[in-house]
Short mmCIF file of C-alpha atoms in Angstrom, two decimals:
data_model
loop_
_atom_site.label_atom_id
_atom_site.label_comp_id
_atom_site.label_asym_id
_atom_site.label_seq_id
_atom_site.Cartn_x
_atom_site.Cartn_y
_atom_site.Cartn_z
CA MET A 110 180.04 178.19 133.36
CA LYS A 111 179.74 180.87 130.52
CA LYS A 112 180.67 178.09 127.90
CA LEU A 113 177.76 175.71 129.40
CA LEU A 114 175.42 179.07 129.01
CA ILE A 115 176.56 179.53 125.45
CA ALA A 116 176.16 175.86 124.46
CA ALA A 117 172.55 175.91 125.96
CA SER A 118 171.68 179.04 124.10
CA VAL A 119 173.08 177.64 120.85
CA LEU A 120 171.06 174.51 121.45
CA ALA A 121 167.89 176.38 122.15
CA LEU A 122 168.28 178.63 118.90
CA THR A 123 168.83 175.49 116.73
CA ALA A 124 165.83 173.87 118.14
CA CYS A 125 163.74 176.84 117.09
CA SER A 126 165.06 176.81 113.78
CA ALA A 127 164.55 173.14 113.02
CA PRO A 128 162.12 172.36 110.22
CA SER A 129 158.49 172.13 111.40
CA GLU A 130 155.42 170.43 110.17
CA PRO A 131 154.05 171.95 106.49
CA GLN A 132 151.22 174.01 106.85
CA LEU A 133 148.25 175.02 104.57
CA THR A 134 147.59 178.39 103.43
CA ILE A 135 143.98 179.20 103.03
CA ASN A 136 142.74 181.87 100.97
CA PRO A 137 139.55 181.43 99.58
CA GLN A 138 137.94 183.86 96.94
CA PRO A 139 134.72 185.42 97.89
CA VAL A 140 132.25 186.61 95.46
CA ILE A 141 132.70 190.28 94.91
CA SER A 142 129.46 191.85 93.67
CA ALA A 143 129.64 194.37 90.70
CA GLN A 144 126.06 195.64 91.67
CA PRO A 145 125.30 196.10 95.33
CA THR A 146 121.84 194.58 96.03
CA ALA A 147 121.63 195.67 99.61
CA LYS A 148 120.78 199.25 100.32
CA GLY A 149 123.33 199.84 103.21
CA GLN A 150 121.58 197.81 105.73
CA ALA A 151 123.91 197.68 109.08
CA LEU A 152 125.14 194.13 110.06
CA SER A 153 127.37 193.05 112.66
CA ILE A 154 129.52 189.77 111.95
CA GLU A 155 130.87 187.16 114.18
CA SER A 156 132.17 183.98 113.84
CA ARG A 157 132.71 180.61 115.82
CA ASP A 158 135.05 177.45 114.95
CA LEU A 159 132.85 174.45 116.21
CA ARG A 160 135.24 171.54 114.98
CA THR A 161 136.64 169.32 117.56
CA ALA A 162 140.00 169.41 116.22
CA GLN A 163 141.72 172.49 114.69
CA PHE A 164 143.69 170.72 112.05
CA ILE A 165 142.80 171.30 108.46
CA ALA A 166 144.03 168.20 106.79
CA VAL A 167 144.96 164.82 107.73
CA VAL A 168 147.41 162.80 105.74
CA ASP A 169 147.23 158.72 106.08
CA SER A 170 150.42 157.25 104.59
CA GLY A 171 149.41 153.73 105.81
CA ARG A 172 151.12 151.62 108.51
CA GLN A 173 149.42 153.75 111.13
CA ASN A 174 151.26 156.85 109.96
CA VAL A 175 148.87 159.66 110.21
CA GLN A 176 149.97 163.22 110.18
CA PRO A 177 147.48 166.25 111.01
CA LEU A 178 148.47 169.47 109.16
CA HIS A 179 147.24 173.04 110.45
CA ALA A 180 146.53 176.14 108.56
CA THR A 181 149.26 179.06 108.42
CA GLN A 182 146.43 181.34 109.84
CA ASN A 183 143.24 180.95 111.97
CA LEU A 184 140.59 179.39 109.77
CA ARG A 185 137.78 181.28 111.61
CA VAL A 186 139.38 184.86 111.22
CA THR A 187 140.09 183.76 107.45
CA LEU A 188 136.57 182.78 106.69
CA GLU A 189 135.03 185.69 108.48
CA GLU A 190 137.25 188.27 106.44
CA ALA A 191 136.27 186.55 103.19
CA LEU A 192 132.54 186.65 104.07
CA SER A 193 132.85 190.26 105.13
CA ARG A 194 134.40 191.42 101.99
CA GLN A 195 131.70 189.39 99.93
CA LEU A 196 128.81 190.95 102.18
CA ARG A 197 130.39 194.65 101.78
CA SER A 198 130.41 194.14 98.20
CA GLN A 199 126.66 193.44 98.24
CA GLY A 200 126.00 196.65 99.76
CA TYR A 201 125.85 195.70 103.51
CA THR A 202 127.28 198.09 106.05
CA LEU A 203 129.34 195.96 108.77
CA THR A 204 129.33 197.79 112.07
CA GLU A 205 129.62 196.64 115.80
CA SER A 206 126.60 198.68 116.70
CA SER A 207 124.03 196.98 114.61
CA GLN A 208 120.78 195.44 115.92
CA GLY A 209 121.09 192.69 113.13
CA THR A 210 123.87 190.11 113.45
CA LEU A 211 125.11 187.29 111.14
CA ARG A 212 126.97 184.53 112.90
CA LEU A 213 129.18 182.09 110.78
CA ASP A 214 129.80 178.60 112.57
CA ILE A 215 132.32 176.52 111.22
CA LEU A 216 131.15 172.73 111.66
CA GLU A 217 133.48 170.87 109.51
CA ALA A 218 136.59 171.78 107.47
CA ILE A 219 138.94 168.95 106.60
CA VAL A 220 141.03 167.60 103.64
CA ASN A 221 141.46 163.73 104.09
CA VAL A 222 144.31 162.21 102.08
CA LYS A 223 145.11 158.69 101.88
CA HIS A 224 148.64 157.65 100.15
CA SER A 225 149.35 154.52 98.76
CA VAL A 226 152.81 153.45 97.11
CA MET A 227 151.72 154.99 93.71
CA SER A 228 148.64 157.26 94.03
CA HIS A 229 146.50 159.31 96.56
CA GLU A 230 142.97 159.72 97.42
CA MET A 231 141.88 163.18 98.37
CA THR A 232 138.36 164.08 100.00
CA THR A 233 137.40 167.64 101.05
CA LYS A 234 134.45 168.55 103.05
CA LEU A 235 133.21 171.84 104.41
CA GLN A 236 130.16 172.58 106.33
CA LEU A 237 129.07 175.94 107.51
CA GLN A 238 125.98 177.41 109.35
CA LEU A 239 124.91 180.99 109.15
CA VAL A 240 122.63 182.18 111.74
CA VAL A 241 121.10 185.82 110.91
CA GLU A 242 119.38 187.39 114.03
CA SER A 243 117.49 190.68 114.03
CA PRO A 244 114.62 192.26 116.21
CA LYS A 245 112.28 190.66 113.79
CA GLY A 246 113.41 187.30 113.84
CA LYS A 247 115.87 184.52 113.30
CA PHE A 248 117.28 182.89 110.08
CA VAL A 249 119.57 179.47 110.33
CA LYS A 250 121.07 177.58 107.28
CA ARG A 251 123.84 175.22 106.69
CA TYR A 252 125.93 175.26 103.70
CA SER A 253 128.13 172.43 102.63
CA GLY A 254 130.46 170.86 100.11
CA LYS A 255 132.50 167.93 99.07
CA SER A 256 134.94 167.15 96.68
CA ALA A 257 136.87 164.22 96.01
CA ARG A 258 140.11 163.70 93.57
CA ASN A 259 142.52 160.93 92.86
CA GLY A 260 145.96 161.20 91.37
CA ALA A 261 149.29 159.60 90.81
CA MET A 262 152.17 159.88 93.53
CA SER A 263 151.66 161.78 96.84
CA ALA A 264 149.43 164.83 97.19
CA SER A 265 151.37 167.82 97.99
CA VAL A 266 150.57 170.71 100.25
CA GLU A 267 149.68 172.76 97.48
CA ASP A 268 147.15 170.25 96.17
CA MET A 269 145.59 170.24 99.70
CA GLU A 270 145.36 173.94 99.56
CA GLU A 271 143.71 174.05 96.32
CA ALA A 272 141.18 171.45 97.22
CA MET A 273 140.19 173.64 100.39
CA ASN A 274 140.29 176.82 98.70
CA ASN A 275 138.30 175.92 95.76
CA LEU A 276 135.63 174.06 98.05
CA ILE A 277 135.41 177.32 100.29
CA SER A 278 135.10 179.69 97.34
CA ALA A 279 132.32 177.37 95.78
CA VAL A 280 130.35 177.43 99.14
CA LEU A 281 130.93 181.19 99.71
CA LYS A 282 129.28 181.33 95.97
CA ASP A 283 126.30 179.36 97.32
CA ILE A 284 125.97 181.86 100.35
CA TYR A 285 126.01 184.60 97.73
CA ALA A 286 123.44 183.36 95.47
CA ASP A 287 121.10 182.02 98.17
CA PRO A 288 117.62 183.69 97.31
CA ASP A 289 116.28 182.67 100.87
CA LEU A 290 119.19 184.29 102.64
CA ASN A 291 119.32 187.38 100.57
CA THR A 292 115.40 187.83 100.99
CA TYR A 293 115.61 187.30 104.66
CA MET A 294 118.47 189.73 105.07
CA GLN A 295 116.98 192.47 103.02
CA GLU A 296 113.40 192.35 104.56
CA ASN A 297 114.57 191.96 108.23
CA LEU A 298 117.77 193.95 108.87
#
């Protein structure tokens, strides 16, 4: 009986250490403002992931061989943290007890990769929605980006990470520089 228990334990441990699917590390670079423009307006931030599927990439190798890849960390948390850093650098005070709220909705975030024998096509799409609510009103705007790249051989996990990180960083830059959003937040929070 002891031998059977030991064999089952070894089998369970080796199953846990078996190689798993590769995952993408998402680490976007928010815009860090050198000169804060907000005057310490209080704001609470929250986020929602409204995507129908939680994977971040889909690799199609042909012959009905499609592999979804997930992120190493929760994408919603990663994007909320990046946007929070960006807003703090702009001079906003992030607090739970604020009358003004900013909600980040993730509508789409995907890297589609199609492999052939000697090349790959990679298309990256991102769509975010910001909803700013205060006692004075509501502001809703969508921000999106798309990029496409072709290359020789197959796309690596690092290629997919770079494509998504660059696109998220570009959309964060659009959010930072949006005059409508900045004006609304400064006048209504």
